[in-house]
Amino acid sequence: MCVALPGTVIEIKDKNATVDFNGNTVSARMGLVDVVPGDRVLVHAGCIMQKVSQSEAEEMERLFSELEAF
């Protein structure tokens, strides 16, 4: 099973984006997904899988927070 986490693009350099996950930043390959700073994205294994809306990202973050309680 794969889990992709939602983050926010904060910088782009070549085909790499710096993505923020609640204060933790990682470099992720953009591949075939065109993004700009401020976009919410799903990242798995260092690759941006897709863009998501702000509401979708917030819902996913809420669900992950609930899972952490277990």
mmCIF file of N, CA and C in Angstrom, residues 12-50:
data_model
loop_
_atom_site.group_PDB
_atom_site.id
_atom_site.type_symbol
_atom_site.label_atom_id
_atom_site.label_comp_id
_atom_site.label_asym_id
_atom_site.label_seq_id
_atom_site.Cartn_x
_atom_site.Cartn_y
_atom_site.Cartn_z
ATOM 1 N N ILE A 12 10.694 26.233 -6.523
ATOM 2 C CA ILE A 12 10.941 25.352 -7.666
ATOM 3 C C ILE A 12 12.305 25.680 -8.247
ATOM 4 N N LYS A 13 13.076 24.618 -8.518
ATOM 5 C CA LYS A 13 14.379 24.767 -9.160
ATOM 6 C C LYS A 13 14.526 23.615 -10.139
ATOM 7 N N ASP A 14 14.592 23.948 -11.425
ATOM 8 C CA ASP A 14 14.637 22.956 -12.495
ATOM 9 C C ASP A 14 13.389 22.072 -12.399
ATOM 10 N N LYS A 15 13.556 20.775 -12.286
ATOM 11 C CA LYS A 15 12.410 19.856 -12.175
ATOM 12 C C LYS A 15 12.220 19.361 -10.746
ATOM 13 N N ASN A 16 12.778 20.082 -9.775
ATOM 14 C CA ASN A 16 12.624 19.742 -8.366
ATOM 15 C C ASN A 16 11.843 20.838 -7.659
ATOM 16 N N ALA A 17 11.000 20.434 -6.749
ATOM 17 C CA ALA A 17 10.245 21.384 -5.936
ATOM 18 C C ALA A 17 10.579 21.148 -4.472
ATOM 19 N N THR A 18 10.693 22.229 -3.718
ATOM 20 C CA THR A 18 10.815 22.113 -2.278
ATOM 21 C C THR A 18 9.399 22.147 -1.735
ATOM 22 N N VAL A 19 9.051 21.096 -0.983
ATOM 23 C CA VAL A 19 7.684 20.953 -0.481
ATOM 24 C C VAL A 19 7.712 20.975 1.045
ATOM 25 N N ASP A 20 6.820 21.766 1.621
ATOM 26 C CA ASP A 20 6.720 21.906 3.074
ATOM 27 C C ASP A 20 5.616 21.002 3.612
ATOM 28 N N PHE A 21 5.975 20.213 4.624
ATOM 29 C CA PHE A 21 5.023 19.369 5.332
ATOM 30 C C PHE A 21 5.024 19.808 6.791
ATOM 31 N N ASN A 22 4.181 20.773 7.117
ATOM 32 C CA ASN A 22 4.079 21.278 8.495
ATOM 33 C C ASN A 22 5.437 21.617 9.100
ATOM 34 N N GLY A 23 6.266 22.348 8.362
ATOM 35 C CA GLY A 23 7.560 22.770 8.866
ATOM 36 C C GLY A 23 8.728 21.903 8.449
ATOM 37 N N ASN A 24 8.470 20.720 7.965
ATOM 38 C CA ASN A 24 9.520 19.842 7.436
ATOM 39 C C ASN A 24 9.550 19.995 5.922
ATOM 40 N N THR A 25 10.729 20.298 5.367
ATOM 41 C CA THR A 25 10.810 20.469 3.925
ATOM 42 C C THR A 25 11.589 19.322 3.291
ATOM 43 N N VAL A 26 11.135 18.945 2.092
ATOM 44 C CA VAL A 26 11.806 17.907 1.318
ATOM 45 C C VAL A 26 11.873 18.359 -0.136
ATOM 46 N N SER A 27 12.815 17.783 -0.858
ATOM 47 C CA SER A 27 12.904 18.008 -2.292
ATOM 48 C C SER A 27 12.145 16.887 -2.982
ATOM 49 N N ALA A 28 11.281 17.261 -3.924
ATOM 50 C CA ALA A 28 10.481 16.257 -4.639
ATOM 51 C C ALA A 28 10.560 16.521 -6.140
ATOM 52 N N ARG A 29 10.670 15.451 -6.898
ATOM 53 C CA ARG A 29 10.705 15.549 -8.366
ATOM 54 C C ARG A 29 9.323 15.898 -8.889
ATOM 55 N N MET A 30 9.282 16.838 -9.841
ATOM 56 C CA MET A 30 8.010 17.251 -10.411
ATOM 57 C C MET A 30 7.531 16.291 -11.490
ATOM 58 N N GLY A 31 8.424 15.666 -12.214
ATOM 59 C CA GLY A 31 8.027 14.719 -13.253
ATOM 60 C C GLY A 31 7.094 15.340 -14.267
ATOM 61 N N LEU A 32 5.901 14.789 -14.392
ATOM 62 C CA LEU A 32 4.923 15.269 -15.368
ATOM 63 C C LEU A 32 3.902 16.239 -14.784
ATOM 64 N N VAL A 33 4.036 16.576 -13.515
ATOM 65 C CA VAL A 33 3.085 17.470 -12.858
ATOM 66 C C VAL A 33 3.685 18.876 -12.805
ATOM 67 N N ASP A 34 3.013 19.837 -13.451
ATOM 68 C CA ASP A 34 3.462 21.223 -13.412
ATOM 69 C C ASP A 34 2.888 21.899 -12.184
ATOM 70 N N VAL A 35 3.758 22.452 -11.350
ATOM 71 C CA VAL A 35 3.313 23.107 -10.133
ATOM 72 C C VAL A 35 3.979 24.479 -10.013
ATOM 73 N N VAL A 36 3.395 25.319 -9.184
ATOM 74 C CA VAL A 36 3.951 26.634 -8.867
ATOM 75 C C VAL A 36 3.953 26.771 -7.353
ATOM 76 N N PRO A 37 4.808 27.656 -6.825
ATOM 77 C CA PRO A 37 4.791 27.865 -5.385
ATOM 78 C C PRO A 37 3.383 28.193 -4.880
ATOM 79 N N GLY A 38 3.024 27.559 -3.769
ATOM 80 C CA GLY A 38 1.693 27.724 -3.198
ATOM 81 C C GLY A 38 0.745 26.582 -3.512
ATOM 82 N N ASP A 39 1.056 25.790 -4.546
ATOM 83 C CA ASP A 39 0.209 24.638 -4.882
ATOM 84 C C ASP A 39 0.266 23.602 -3.778
ATOM 85 N N ARG A 40 -0.859 22.962 -3.516
ATOM 86 C CA ARG A 40 -0.911 21.816 -2.600
ATOM 87 C C ARG A 40 -0.738 20.574 -3.454
ATOM 88 N N VAL A 41 0.119 19.663 -3.015
ATOM 89 C CA VAL A 41 0.451 18.478 -3.803
ATOM 90 C C VAL A 41 0.514 17.239 -2.927
ATOM 91 N N LEU A 42 0.406 16.080 -3.561
ATOM 92 C CA LEU A 42 0.621 14.802 -2.892
ATOM 93 C C LEU A 42 1.997 14.295 -3.306
ATOM 94 N N VAL A 43 2.804 13.907 -2.316
ATOM 95 C CA VAL A 43 4.158 13.427 -2.574
ATOM 96 C C VAL A 43 4.301 12.015 -2.029
ATOM 97 N N HIS A 44 4.875 11.149 -2.840
ATOM 98 C CA HIS A 44 5.177 9.780 -2.410
ATOM 99 C C HIS A 44 6.543 9.414 -2.961
ATOM 100 N N ALA A 45 7.399 8.875 -2.114
ATOM 101 C CA ALA A 45 8.727 8.384 -2.504
ATOM 102 C C ALA A 45 9.524 9.451 -3.244
ATOM 103 N N GLY A 46 9.398 10.718 -2.810
ATOM 104 C CA GLY A 46 10.184 11.796 -3.393
ATOM 105 C C GLY A 46 9.678 12.318 -4.716
ATOM 106 N N CYS A 47 8.466 11.920 -5.114
ATOM 107 C CA CYS A 47 7.893 12.385 -6.375
ATOM 108 C C CYS A 47 6.521 13.007 -6.140
ATOM 109 N N ILE A 48 6.268 14.116 -6.823
ATOM 110 C CA ILE A 48 4.937 14.720 -6.761
ATOM 111 C C ILE A 48 4.012 13.879 -7.635
ATOM 112 N N MET A 49 2.961 13.361 -7.020
ATOM 113 C CA MET A 49 2.024 12.498 -7.733
ATOM 114 C C MET A 49 0.910 13.293 -8.417
ATOM 115 N N GLN A 50 0.402 14.328 -7.704
ATOM 116 C CA GLN A 50 -0.678 15.140 -8.269
ATOM 117 C C GLN A 50 -0.893 16.387 -7.421
#
